[in-house]
Every structure is written in structure tokens, then in C-alpha cells.
Amino acid sequence: MVVADGTRGDSVTGGPRIIFLGPPGAGKGTQAARLAEHLRIPKISTGDMLRDAIAAATPLGKQAGPIMEKGGLVPDDLLNGIVGERLRMADCADGYILDGYPRTLPQAEGFEHMALGDVTPEVYVLNIEVPRAELLRRLSGRRWCPTCQATYHIHNDPAKQAGVCDNDGTKLIQREDDKETAVQRRLQEYDGRTAPLIDYYRSRSLFHAVDGYRPQEQVFAELLDIVTHRPAAARGSEGRA
Ligand code: AP5
């Protein structure tokens, strides 16, 4: 229900609601962008929102910047605040994709409250699985456009002209947190604080584990099949049936 101020009321009218889970470098952002474009629903990436805040030097950006640079997690209350606000925007009424949130148990609990009623049983949780060595290879080769946030990989997904964004010609850079020390910390944070969400969601959402160690096209085809043809996935299944 869209209300006069451009936000929506307390009901979600339809369309898939999707959470991407997975370690850093699994391909969440890559696949979330493709799926969002295909389904015409917004992709809400907390990493992108925080990087925008850092670029704009907002109070949020000033707080998040030093934490992100070292590979730590930004405090839960800040994330619950910005996502709660974003989900109330009118464009989320017909579905949305969350990329990088929830990332801790307090965030998962916060999400259930901000959705104004427990919608978790109807949410697709897509857990992208990739071996650790491949994650390290992907993160070290990732390049990023600071203008439009497009992501490339120097070997797997290179820009048409080396080092320059296809969309806007901006010089591509390596994210500060893709450098080795920060990557190790991000993986530790994932193991300690995000991985427990797999068991949390396995039994209470439309949970699907997806093999992300395949060409992007194949991963995308499976994700699309899940969210368009498997609405009645059995609770607690791995989604592989
Ligand atoms: P965020 O930006 O969310 O980073 P992340 O979760 O660590 O995920 P990544 O962006 O590194 O990886 P991805 O899975 O999206 O992979 P991608 O598609 O780019 O968060 C950054 C930081 O922000 C956090 O560390 C934290 O500080 C803070 N933050 C954000 N959200 C927060 C929250 N909720 N709570 C607290 N703090 C938060 O792909 C990676 C590379 O692999 C690319 O180069 C790509 O081209 C390539 N690739 C993709 N798919 C394939 C494939 N199938 N085969 C080969 N290569 C592939």
C-alpha cells in the first residue's frame, strides 16, 4: 500500500522478497544486480549504501569508513536504521532484494520487526556457496567503479577497455577492503557472525543453497528458476529437490 508521502504502509503487496547470504566474494552483488534488473525490483545493497555515505562524508559515512576499511562490521543499530528507512520507500512495495543484509542475528531480528509483521516465512533466502580459495581469487581480482558501483574482475569479467568502467568511463579501482589484511578480517566476521544465519533461516524462510562456483550465467539461471518457479519450497529444505 503506497501512502501519500511516497512511503508504503504496513502491507507488502507482492513480488518476491529476497535476501542474499554468502561470504565476501561469493557473487551476491553480481547476481543481485542481474536479478533485480530482470525482476524490476530494487536491489538494496548495504555495502553500496555505506560506500555512498563515505563518499558523501555524511555522519554515517564518517562512522562506517574506518570500520569498513579494516574489514569489520558496522554496528547493527545503524544498519537496522538505514534498511528500515529504505524498505519503507514506495519502490519496495512490489518486492526487493537485500544484498549484504541481514548479516548478524540482531539484524535478522531487526528485519522481522521493521517489515511490520513477520514476513520471514515468505522471504527467499539464497545462500551462495563458494570454496574459500576461489573467494580469495575473486576478491583479489575484483575492480570497482566508484561512480556507478559496477563490479568487474580482471580475469573473469573484465571491462571492455582495461581499467575503465563500461558504463561511465570512470577509472576502476580496487576496494580498500579487498586488500589482504581486510579480506582476512571480513572472512573472520563472516564465519563468526554471518554464517550462523544459515541455520537461522534454514528452518524459517524459503531457504535455498546455491552452488556459486559456476559460471555467472548458470548461477543466475538457477536463482531465477528458484524465485519464479519454486515459490512453495518446503521449509527447512536445502532447495535442491
Ligand atoms: P559488502 O559490499 O556487502 O561486501 P561483502 O558482503 O563482503 O561482499 P562483496 O561485495 O565482497 O562480495 P559479493 O558476494 O557481492 O561478490 P561480487 O558479486 O562483488 O560490504 C562491505 C562492508 O560494508 C562490510 O565488510 C562491512 O564493513 C560493511 N557492511 C555492509 N553491510 C553490512 C551489514 N549488514 N552489517 C554490518 N556491516 C555491513 O563478486 C566478487 C568478484 O567475483 C567480482 O570481481 C565478480 O566479477 C566475480 N564473480 C562474481 N560471480 C562470479 C562467478 N560466478 N564466477 C567467477 N567470478 C565471479
PDB file of C-alpha atoms and ligand atoms in Angstrom:
ATOM      1  CA  MET A   1       0.000   0.000   0.000  1.00  0.00           C
ATOM      2  CA  VAL A   2       1.598   3.274  -1.116  1.00  0.00           C
ATOM      3  CA  VAL A   3       0.690   6.253   1.009  1.00  0.00           C
ATOM      4  CA  ALA A   4       0.721   9.929   0.154  1.00  0.00           C
ATOM      5  CA  ASP A   5       4.250  10.710   1.337  1.00  0.00           C
ATOM      6  CA  GLY A   6       5.763   8.211  -1.109  1.00  0.00           C
ATOM      7  CA  THR A   7       6.432   5.574   1.535  1.00  0.00           C
ATOM      8  CA  ARG A   8       4.359   2.461   1.866  1.00  0.00           C
ATOM      9  CA  GLY A   9       2.039   1.424   4.633  1.00  0.00           C
ATOM     10  CA  ASP A  10       2.244  -1.743   6.630  1.00  0.00           C
ATOM     11  CA  SER A  11       1.446  -4.258   3.910  1.00  0.00           C
ATOM     12  CA  VAL A  12       3.693  -5.659   1.232  1.00  0.00           C
ATOM     13  CA  THR A  13       1.633  -6.102  -1.908  1.00  0.00           C
ATOM     14  CA  GLY A  14       3.511  -8.722  -3.840  1.00  0.00           C
ATOM     15  CA  GLY A  15       6.625  -9.643  -5.745  1.00  0.00           C
ATOM     16  CA  PRO A  16       9.495 -11.638  -4.343  1.00  0.00           C
ATOM     17  CA  ARG A  17      11.341 -10.534  -1.257  1.00  0.00           C
ATOM     18  CA  ILE A  18      14.858 -11.895  -1.441  1.00  0.00           C
ATOM     19  CA  ILE A  19      17.826 -11.992   0.907  1.00  0.00           C
ATOM     20  CA  PHE A  20      21.269 -12.911  -0.442  1.00  0.00           C
ATOM     21  CA  LEU A  21      23.505 -14.708   2.014  1.00  0.00           C
ATOM     22  CA  GLY A  22      27.074 -15.783   1.404  1.00  0.00           C
ATOM     23  CA  PRO A  23      30.665 -14.916   2.208  1.00  0.00           C
ATOM     24  CA  PRO A  24      32.558 -11.932   0.779  1.00  0.00           C
ATOM     25  CA  GLY A  25      33.242 -12.533  -2.907  1.00  0.00           C
ATOM     26  CA  ALA A  26      30.575 -15.212  -3.382  1.00  0.00           C
ATOM     27  CA  GLY A  27      28.926 -13.181  -6.143  1.00  0.00           C
ATOM     28  CA  LYS A  28      25.985 -11.786  -4.163  1.00  0.00           C
ATOM     29  CA  GLY A  29      26.264  -8.294  -5.622  1.00  0.00           C
ATOM     30  CA  THR A  30      26.791  -9.555  -9.172  1.00  0.00           C
ATOM     31  CA  GLN A  31      23.755 -11.836  -9.066  1.00  0.00           C
ATOM     32  CA  ALA A  32      21.570  -9.440  -7.063  1.00  0.00           C
ATOM     33  CA  ALA A  33      22.085  -6.759  -9.719  1.00  0.00           C
ATOM     34  CA  ARG A  34      21.103  -9.126 -12.541  1.00  0.00           C
ATOM     35  CA  LEU A  35      18.091 -10.467 -10.694  1.00  0.00           C
ATOM     36  CA  ALA A  36      16.900  -7.002  -9.720  1.00  0.00           C
ATOM     37  CA  GLU A  37      17.099  -5.825 -13.324  1.00  0.00           C
ATOM     38  CA  HIS A  38      15.288  -8.910 -14.595  1.00  0.00           C
ATOM     39  CA  LEU A  39      12.526  -8.795 -11.970  1.00  0.00           C
ATOM     40  CA  ARG A  40      12.346  -4.974 -11.993  1.00  0.00           C
ATOM     41  CA  ILE A  41      12.606  -4.693  -8.244  1.00  0.00           C
ATOM     42  CA  PRO A  42      15.140  -2.650  -6.275  1.00  0.00           C
ATOM     43  CA  LYS A  43      18.468  -4.071  -5.140  1.00  0.00           C
ATOM     44  CA  ILE A  44      19.287  -2.782  -1.696  1.00  0.00           C
ATOM     45  CA  SER A  45      22.991  -3.236  -1.076  1.00  0.00           C
ATOM     46  CA  THR A  46      24.093  -2.105   2.361  1.00  0.00           C
ATOM     47  CA  GLY A  47      27.718  -2.114   1.211  1.00  0.00           C
ATOM     48  CA  ASP A  48      26.840   0.295  -1.626  1.00  0.00           C
ATOM     49  CA  MET A  49      24.757   2.474   0.715  1.00  0.00           C
ATOM     50  CA  LEU A  50      27.648   2.713   3.156  1.00  0.00           C
ATOM     51  CA  ARG A  51      30.177   3.451   0.395  1.00  0.00           C
ATOM     52  CA  ASP A  52      27.855   6.217  -0.874  1.00  0.00           C
ATOM     53  CA  ALA A  53      27.709   7.637   2.666  1.00  0.00           C
ATOM     54  CA  ILE A  54      31.512   7.565   2.888  1.00  0.00           C
ATOM     55  CA  ALA A  55      31.853   9.335  -0.472  1.00  0.00           C
ATOM     56  CA  ALA A  56      29.374  11.996   0.656  1.00  0.00           C
ATOM     57  CA  ALA A  57      31.137  12.328   4.045  1.00  0.00           C
ATOM     58  CA  THR A  58      27.844  12.042   5.938  1.00  0.00           C
ATOM     59  CA  PRO A  59      27.893  11.301   9.696  1.00  0.00           C
ATOM     60  CA  LEU A  60      27.087   7.657   8.852  1.00  0.00           C
ATOM     61  CA  GLY A  61      29.948   7.558   6.355  1.00  0.00           C
ATOM     62  CA  LYS A  62      32.385   9.048   8.866  1.00  0.00           C
ATOM     63  CA  GLN A  63      31.458   6.376  11.395  1.00  0.00           C
ATOM     64  CA  ALA A  64      31.406   3.476   8.916  1.00  0.00           C
ATOM     65  CA  GLY A  65      34.518   4.364   6.880  1.00  0.00           C
ATOM     66  CA  PRO A  66      37.271   3.351   9.311  1.00  0.00           C
ATOM     67  CA  ILE A  67      35.392   0.174  10.276  1.00  0.00           C
ATOM     68  CA  MET A  68      34.867  -0.937   6.681  1.00  0.00           C
ATOM     69  CA  GLU A  69      38.419  -0.173   5.651  1.00  0.00           C
ATOM     70  CA  LYS A  70      39.654  -2.697   8.226  1.00  0.00           C
ATOM     71  CA  GLY A  71      37.046  -5.307   7.268  1.00  0.00           C
ATOM     72  CA  GLY A  72      34.901  -5.013  10.402  1.00  0.00           C
ATOM     73  CA  LEU A  73      31.119  -4.881  10.603  1.00  0.00           C
ATOM     74  CA  VAL A  74      29.291  -1.598  11.077  1.00  0.00           C
ATOM     75  CA  PRO A  75      27.070  -1.556  14.239  1.00  0.00           C
ATOM     76  CA  ASP A  76      23.731  -3.330  13.964  1.00  0.00           C
ATOM     77  CA  ASP A  77      21.604  -0.383  15.080  1.00  0.00           C
ATOM     78  CA  LEU A  78      22.953   1.776  12.241  1.00  0.00           C
ATOM     79  CA  LEU A  79      22.221  -0.914   9.672  1.00  0.00           C
ATOM     80  CA  ASN A  80      18.760  -1.628  11.026  1.00  0.00           C
ATOM     81  CA  GLY A  81      18.056   2.096  10.843  1.00  0.00           C
ATOM     82  CA  ILE A  82      19.099   2.624   7.230  1.00  0.00           C
ATOM     83  CA  VAL A  83      17.488  -0.552   5.926  1.00  0.00           C
ATOM     84  CA  GLY A  84      14.251   0.079   7.810  1.00  0.00           C
ATOM     85  CA  GLU A  85      14.061   3.517   6.241  1.00  0.00           C
ATOM     86  CA  ARG A  86      14.858   2.184   2.768  1.00  0.00           C
ATOM     87  CA  LEU A  87      12.220  -0.556   2.924  1.00  0.00           C
ATOM     88  CA  ARG A  88       9.545   1.999   3.585  1.00  0.00           C
ATOM     89  CA  MET A  89      10.153   3.620   0.208  1.00  0.00           C
ATOM     90  CA  ALA A  90       7.415   3.075  -2.352  1.00  0.00           C
ATOM     91  CA  ASP A  91       9.605   1.146  -4.800  1.00  0.00           C
ATOM     92  CA  CYS A  92       9.899  -1.761  -2.347  1.00  0.00           C
ATOM     93  CA  ALA A  93       6.167  -2.436  -2.321  1.00  0.00           C
ATOM     94  CA  ASP A  94       6.393  -4.957  -5.163  1.00  0.00           C
ATOM     95  CA  GLY A  95       9.416  -6.790  -3.842  1.00  0.00           C
ATOM     96  CA  TYR A  96      13.087  -6.137  -3.191  1.00  0.00           C
ATOM     97  CA  ILE A  97      16.462  -7.783  -2.969  1.00  0.00           C
ATOM     98  CA  LEU A  98      18.638  -7.351   0.091  1.00  0.00           C
ATOM     99  CA  ASP A  99      22.346  -7.749  -0.684  1.00  0.00           C
ATOM    100  CA  GLY A 100      24.569  -7.801   2.396  1.00  0.00           C
ATOM    101  CA  TYR A 101      21.830  -7.541   4.999  1.00  0.00           C
ATOM    102  CA  PRO A 102      20.934  -9.103   7.404  1.00  0.00           C
ATOM    103  CA  ARG A 103      24.469 -10.043   8.373  1.00  0.00           C
ATOM    104  CA  THR A 104      24.121 -10.784  12.093  1.00  0.00           C
ATOM    105  CA  LEU A 105      21.421 -12.304  14.284  1.00  0.00           C
ATOM    106  CA  PRO A 106      20.426  -8.895  15.748  1.00  0.00           C
ATOM    107  CA  GLN A 107      19.981  -7.646  12.174  1.00  0.00           C
ATOM    108  CA  ALA A 108      17.824 -10.663  11.254  1.00  0.00           C
ATOM    109  CA  GLU A 109      15.666  -9.972  14.291  1.00  0.00           C
ATOM    110  CA  GLY A 110      15.561  -6.274  13.479  1.00  0.00           C
ATOM    111  CA  PHE A 111      14.439  -7.055   9.926  1.00  0.00           C
ATOM    112  CA  GLU A 112      11.459  -9.031  11.188  1.00  0.00           C
ATOM    113  CA  HIS A 113      10.286  -6.075  13.205  1.00  0.00           C
ATOM    114  CA  MET A 114      10.855  -3.459  10.538  1.00  0.00           C
ATOM    115  CA  ALA A 115       8.887  -5.451   7.980  1.00  0.00           C
ATOM    116  CA  LEU A 116       5.873  -4.713  10.165  1.00  0.00           C
ATOM    117  CA  GLY A 117       4.870  -8.271  10.837  1.00  0.00           C
ATOM    118  CA  ASP A 118       6.927 -11.413  10.476  1.00  0.00           C
ATOM    119  CA  VAL A 119       7.274 -11.891   6.733  1.00  0.00           C
ATOM    120  CA  THR A 120      10.336 -14.105   7.061  1.00  0.00           C
ATOM    121  CA  PRO A 121       8.462 -17.337   6.147  1.00  0.00           C
ATOM    122  CA  GLU A 122       7.719 -15.782   2.745  1.00  0.00           C
ATOM    123  CA  VAL A 123      11.209 -14.437   2.107  1.00  0.00           C
ATOM    124  CA  TYR A 124      13.576 -16.219  -0.262  1.00  0.00           C
ATOM    125  CA  VAL A 125      16.960 -16.641   1.359  1.00  0.00           C
ATOM    126  CA  LEU A 126      19.527 -17.514  -1.307  1.00  0.00           C
ATOM    127  CA  ASN A 127      22.752 -18.759   0.210  1.00  0.00           C
ATOM    128  CA  ILE A 128      25.574 -18.631  -2.338  1.00  0.00           C
ATOM    129  CA  GLU A 129      28.274 -21.218  -1.634  1.00  0.00           C
ATOM    130  CA  VAL A 130      31.812 -20.853  -2.998  1.00  0.00           C
ATOM    131  CA  PRO A 131      35.064 -22.534  -1.811  1.00  0.00           C
ATOM    132  CA  ARG A 132      37.385 -20.294   0.212  1.00  0.00           C
ATOM    133  CA  ALA A 133      40.304 -20.386  -2.258  1.00  0.00           C
ATOM    134  CA  GLU A 134      38.007 -19.163  -5.026  1.00  0.00           C
ATOM    135  CA  LEU A 135      36.712 -16.338  -2.796  1.00  0.00           C
ATOM    136  CA  LEU A 136      40.266 -15.109  -2.320  1.00  0.00           C
ATOM    137  CA  ARG A 137      40.906 -15.256  -6.067  1.00  0.00           C
ATOM    138  CA  ARG A 138      37.721 -13.312  -6.808  1.00  0.00           C
ATOM    139  CA  LEU A 139      38.335 -10.618  -4.192  1.00  0.00           C
ATOM    140  CA  SER A 140      41.953 -10.011  -5.148  1.00  0.00           C
ATOM    141  CA  GLY A 141      40.957  -9.596  -8.819  1.00  0.00           C
ATOM    142  CA  ARG A 142      37.847  -7.508  -8.275  1.00  0.00           C
ATOM    143  CA  ARG A 143      37.821  -3.971  -9.627  1.00  0.00           C
ATOM    144  CA  TRP A 144      35.115  -1.459  -8.852  1.00  0.00           C
ATOM    145  CA  CYS A 145      33.675   1.748 -10.305  1.00  0.00           C
ATOM    146  CA  PRO A 146      33.388   4.442  -7.612  1.00  0.00           C
ATOM    147  CA  THR A 147      30.838   6.330  -9.732  1.00  0.00           C
ATOM    148  CA  CYS A 148      28.183   3.705 -10.587  1.00  0.00           C
ATOM    149  CA  GLN A 149      29.366   0.876  -8.254  1.00  0.00           C
ATOM    150  CA  ALA A 150      29.651  -1.613 -11.134  1.00  0.00           C
ATOM    151  CA  THR A 151      31.876  -4.586 -10.349  1.00  0.00           C
ATOM    152  CA  TYR A 152      34.392  -6.270 -12.664  1.00  0.00           C
ATOM    153  CA  HIS A 153      37.041  -8.946 -12.361  1.00  0.00           C
ATOM    154  CA  ILE A 154      40.388  -8.646 -14.081  1.00  0.00           C
ATOM    155  CA  HIS A 155      40.134 -12.216 -15.446  1.00  0.00           C
ATOM    156  CA  ASN A 156      36.522 -13.439 -15.133  1.00  0.00           C
ATOM    157  CA  ASP A 157      34.623 -10.299 -16.009  1.00  0.00           C
ATOM    158  CA  PRO A 158      36.968  -7.645 -17.419  1.00  0.00           C
ATOM    159  CA  ALA A 159      35.882  -4.194 -18.560  1.00  0.00           C
ATOM    160  CA  LYS A 160      35.820  -3.716 -22.345  1.00  0.00           C
ATOM    161  CA  GLN A 161      38.696  -1.248 -22.052  1.00  0.00           C
ATOM    162  CA  ALA A 162      41.119  -2.352 -19.349  1.00  0.00           C
ATOM    163  CA  GLY A 163      40.786  -0.344 -16.147  1.00  0.00           C
ATOM    164  CA  VAL A 164      37.841   1.808 -17.286  1.00  0.00           C
ATOM    165  CA  CYS A 165      34.147   1.416 -16.421  1.00  0.00           C
ATOM    166  CA  ASP A 166      31.969   0.328 -19.379  1.00  0.00           C
ATOM    167  CA  ASN A 167      29.068   2.452 -18.116  1.00  0.00           C
ATOM    168  CA  ASP A 168      30.638   5.846 -17.487  1.00  0.00           C
ATOM    169  CA  GLY A 169      34.339   5.765 -18.314  1.00  0.00           C
ATOM    170  CA  THR A 170      35.452   6.175 -14.684  1.00  0.00           C
ATOM    171  CA  LYS A 171      38.856   4.730 -13.772  1.00  0.00           C
ATOM    172  CA  LEU A 172      38.317   1.429 -11.972  1.00  0.00           C
ATOM    173  CA  ILE A 173      39.889   0.950  -8.543  1.00  0.00           C
ATOM    174  CA  GLN A 174      40.474  -1.833  -6.027  1.00  0.00           C
ATOM    175  CA  ARG A 175      38.252  -1.549  -2.970  1.00  0.00           C
ATOM    176  CA  GLU A 176      40.287  -0.739   0.131  1.00  0.00           C
ATOM    177  CA  ASP A 177      38.698  -3.707   1.921  1.00  0.00           C
ATOM    178  CA  ASP A 178      39.731  -6.099  -0.875  1.00  0.00           C
ATOM    179  CA  LYS A 179      43.339  -5.782   0.271  1.00  0.00           C
ATOM    180  CA  GLU A 180      44.692  -8.856   2.028  1.00  0.00           C
ATOM    181  CA  THR A 181      44.502  -7.896   5.722  1.00  0.00           C
ATOM    182  CA  ALA A 182      40.958  -6.570   5.427  1.00  0.00           C
ATOM    183  CA  VAL A 183      39.848  -9.654   3.489  1.00  0.00           C
ATOM    184  CA  GLN A 184      41.067 -11.932   6.303  1.00  0.00           C
ATOM    185  CA  ARG A 185      39.094  -9.883   8.833  1.00  0.00           C
ATOM    186  CA  ARG A 186      35.970  -9.923   6.635  1.00  0.00           C
ATOM    187  CA  LEU A 187      36.153 -13.701   6.365  1.00  0.00           C
ATOM    188  CA  GLN A 188      36.515 -13.972  10.162  1.00  0.00           C
ATOM    189  CA  GLU A 189      33.489 -11.731  10.641  1.00  0.00           C
ATOM    190  CA  TYR A 190      31.571 -13.847   8.157  1.00  0.00           C
ATOM    191  CA  ASP A 191      32.464 -17.109   9.935  1.00  0.00           C
ATOM    192  CA  GLY A 192      31.690 -15.767  13.394  1.00  0.00           C
ATOM    193  CA  ARG A 193      28.671 -13.544  12.857  1.00  0.00           C
ATOM    194  CA  THR A 194      27.066 -14.130   9.449  1.00  0.00           C
ATOM    195  CA  ALA A 195      27.377 -17.890   8.877  1.00  0.00           C
ATOM    196  CA  PRO A 196      25.066 -18.619  11.864  1.00  0.00           C
ATOM    197  CA  LEU A 197      22.275 -17.036   9.817  1.00  0.00           C
ATOM    198  CA  ILE A 198      22.288 -20.108   7.576  1.00  0.00           C
ATOM    199  CA  ASP A 199      20.809 -22.244  10.350  1.00  0.00           C
ATOM    200  CA  TYR A 200      18.610 -19.370  11.485  1.00  0.00           C
ATOM    201  CA  TYR A 201      16.962 -19.054   8.059  1.00  0.00           C
ATOM    202  CA  ARG A 202      17.058 -22.705   7.002  1.00  0.00           C
ATOM    203  CA  SER A 203      14.012 -23.534   9.083  1.00  0.00           C
ATOM    204  CA  ARG A 204      12.055 -20.306   8.886  1.00  0.00           C
ATOM    205  CA  SER A 205      12.267 -18.952   5.327  1.00  0.00           C
ATOM    206  CA  LEU A 206      12.222 -20.135   1.713  1.00  0.00           C
ATOM    207  CA  PHE A 207      15.856 -21.123   2.065  1.00  0.00           C
ATOM    208  CA  HIS A 208      17.897 -22.358  -0.902  1.00  0.00           C
ATOM    209  CA  ALA A 209      21.575 -23.226  -1.012  1.00  0.00           C
ATOM    210  CA  VAL A 210      23.025 -22.452  -4.437  1.00  0.00           C
ATOM    211  CA  ASP A 211      26.385 -23.518  -5.837  1.00  0.00           C
ATOM    212  CA  GLY A 212      28.091 -20.232  -6.742  1.00  0.00           C
ATOM    213  CA  TYR A 213      31.256 -21.896  -8.033  1.00  0.00           C
ATOM    214  CA  ARG A 214      29.986 -21.984 -11.597  1.00  0.00           C
ATOM    215  CA  PRO A 215      29.860 -19.528 -14.481  1.00  0.00           C
ATOM    216  CA  GLN A 216      27.723 -16.478 -13.700  1.00  0.00           C
ATOM    217  CA  GLU A 217      25.106 -17.454 -16.315  1.00  0.00           C
ATOM    218  CA  GLN A 218      24.490 -20.831 -14.702  1.00  0.00           C
ATOM    219  CA  VAL A 219      24.194 -19.356 -11.216  1.00  0.00           C
ATOM    220  CA  PHE A 220      21.778 -16.739 -12.494  1.00  0.00           C
ATOM    221  CA  ALA A 221      19.619 -19.317 -14.282  1.00  0.00           C
ATOM    222  CA  GLU A 222      19.217 -21.315 -11.071  1.00  0.00           C
ATOM    223  CA  LEU A 223      18.425 -18.252  -8.965  1.00  0.00           C
ATOM    224  CA  LEU A 224      15.821 -17.097 -11.445  1.00  0.00           C
ATOM    225  CA  ASP A 225      14.263 -20.550 -11.536  1.00  0.00           C
ATOM    226  CA  ILE A 226      14.021 -20.569  -7.740  1.00  0.00           C
ATOM    227  CA  VAL A 227      12.325 -17.213  -7.366  1.00  0.00           C
ATOM    228  CA  THR A 228       9.980 -17.643 -10.313  1.00  0.00           C
ATOM    229  CA  HIS A 229       9.150 -21.355 -10.245  1.00  0.00           C
ATOM    230  CA  ARG A 230       9.728 -22.639  -6.757  1.00  0.00           C
ATOM    231  CA  PRO A 231       7.539 -20.493  -4.536  1.00  0.00           C
ATOM    232  CA  ALA A 232       6.445 -23.458  -2.460  1.00  0.00           C
ATOM    233  CA  ALA A 233       9.865 -24.697  -1.401  1.00  0.00           C
ATOM    234  CA  ALA A 234       9.497 -26.906   1.618  1.00  0.00           C
ATOM    235  CA  ARG A 235      10.521 -25.168   4.807  1.00  0.00           C
ATOM    236  CA  GLY A 236      13.799 -26.448   6.057  1.00  0.00           C
ATOM    237  CA  SER A 237      14.837 -27.909   2.704  1.00  0.00           C
ATOM    238  CA  GLU A 238      18.128 -27.073   1.087  1.00  0.00           C
ATOM    239  CA  GLY A 239      16.166 -26.182  -2.008  1.00  0.00           C
ATOM    240  CA  ARG A 240      17.916 -28.770  -4.113  1.00  0.00           C
ATOM    241  CA  ALA A 241      14.931 -31.014  -4.678  1.00  0.00           C
TER     242      ALA A 241
HETATM  243  P1  AP5 B   1      29.662  -5.573   1.032  1.00  0.00           P
HETATM  244  O1  AP5 B   1      29.872  -4.583  -0.025  1.00  0.00           O
HETATM  245  O2  AP5 B   1      28.301  -6.134   1.263  1.00  0.00           O
HETATM  246  O3  AP5 B   1      30.744  -6.725   0.841  1.00  0.00           O
HETATM  247  P2  AP5 B   1      30.686  -8.307   1.054  1.00  0.00           P
HETATM  248  O4  AP5 B   1      29.469  -8.886   1.674  1.00  0.00           O
HETATM  249  O5  AP5 B   1      31.960  -8.597   1.725  1.00  0.00           O
HETATM  250  O6  AP5 B   1      30.512  -8.841  -0.332  1.00  0.00           O
HETATM  251  P3  AP5 B   1      31.363  -8.481  -1.535  1.00  0.00           P
HETATM  252  O7  AP5 B   1      30.862  -7.224  -2.168  1.00  0.00           O
HETATM  253  O8  AP5 B   1      32.826  -8.507  -1.195  1.00  0.00           O
HETATM  254  O9  AP5 B   1      31.141  -9.767  -2.461  1.00  0.00           O
HETATM  255  P4  AP5 B   1      29.911 -10.257  -3.289  1.00  0.00           P
HETATM  256  O10 AP5 B   1      29.435 -11.549  -2.738  1.00  0.00           O
HETATM  257  O11 AP5 B   1      28.901  -9.180  -3.512  1.00  0.00           O
HETATM  258  O12 AP5 B   1      30.660 -10.610  -4.647  1.00  0.00           O
HETATM  259  P5  AP5 B   1      30.688  -9.835  -6.054  1.00  0.00           P
HETATM  260  O13 AP5 B   1      29.399 -10.038  -6.760  1.00  0.00           O
HETATM  261  O14 AP5 B   1      31.203  -8.449  -5.910  1.00  0.00           O
HETATM  262  O15 AP5 B   1      30.109  -4.978   2.448  1.00  0.00           O
HETATM  263  C1  AP5 B   1      31.328  -4.290   2.597  1.00  0.00           C
HETATM  264  C2  AP5 B   1      31.489  -3.831   4.029  1.00  0.00           C
HETATM  265  O16 AP5 B   1      30.394  -2.961   4.380  1.00  0.00           O
HETATM  266  C3  AP5 B   1      31.451  -4.932   5.097  1.00  0.00           C
HETATM  267  O17 AP5 B   1      32.717  -5.550   5.265  1.00  0.00           O
HETATM  268  C4  AP5 B   1      31.013  -4.134   6.337  1.00  0.00           C
HETATM  269  O18 AP5 B   1      32.081  -3.388   6.858  1.00  0.00           O
HETATM  270  C5  AP5 B   1      30.000  -3.153   5.756  1.00  0.00           C
HETATM  271  N1  AP5 B   1      28.644  -3.686   5.768  1.00  0.00           N
HETATM  272  C6  AP5 B   1      27.833  -3.909   4.686  1.00  0.00           C
HETATM  273  N2  AP5 B   1      26.668  -4.417   5.065  1.00  0.00           N
HETATM  274  C7  AP5 B   1      26.717  -4.521   6.426  1.00  0.00           C
HETATM  275  C8  AP5 B   1      25.826  -5.024   7.397  1.00  0.00           C
HETATM  276  N3  AP5 B   1      24.609  -5.517   7.054  1.00  0.00           N
HETATM  277  N4  AP5 B   1      26.200  -5.013   8.692  1.00  0.00           N
HETATM  278  C9  AP5 B   1      27.394  -4.509   9.064  1.00  0.00           C
HETATM  279  N5  AP5 B   1      28.308  -4.029   8.189  1.00  0.00           N
HETATM  280  C10 AP5 B   1      27.977  -4.048   6.875  1.00  0.00           C
HETATM  281  O19 AP5 B   1      31.798 -10.743  -6.818  1.00  0.00           O
HETATM  282  C11 AP5 B   1      33.155 -10.737  -6.376  1.00  0.00           C
HETATM  283  C12 AP5 B   1      34.081 -10.856  -7.602  1.00  0.00           C
HETATM  284  O20 AP5 B   1      33.891 -12.137  -8.207  1.00  0.00           O
HETATM  285  C13 AP5 B   1      33.794  -9.812  -8.689  1.00  0.00           C
HETATM  286  O21 AP5 B   1      35.000  -9.406  -9.245  1.00  0.00           O
HETATM  287  C14 AP5 B   1      32.954 -10.588  -9.728  1.00  0.00           C
HETATM  288  O22 AP5 B   1      33.155 -10.093 -11.033  1.00  0.00           O
HETATM  289  C15 AP5 B   1      33.463 -12.009  -9.561  1.00  0.00           C
HETATM  290  N6  AP5 B   1      32.432 -13.022  -9.778  1.00  0.00           N
HETATM  291  C16 AP5 B   1      31.114 -12.951  -9.415  1.00  0.00           C
HETATM  292  N7  AP5 B   1      30.477 -14.086  -9.750  1.00  0.00           N
HETATM  293  C17 AP5 B   1      31.403 -14.902 -10.318  1.00  0.00           C
HETATM  294  C18 AP5 B   1      31.353 -16.229 -10.859  1.00  0.00           C
HETATM  295  N8  AP5 B   1      30.217 -16.957 -10.888  1.00  0.00           N
HETATM  296  N9  AP5 B   1      32.498 -16.770 -11.345  1.00  0.00           N
HETATM  297  C19 AP5 B   1      33.659 -16.052 -11.317  1.00  0.00           C
HETATM  298  N10 AP5 B   1      33.770 -14.790 -10.835  1.00  0.00           N
HETATM  299  C20 AP5 B   1      32.647 -14.221 -10.330  1.00  0.00           C
END
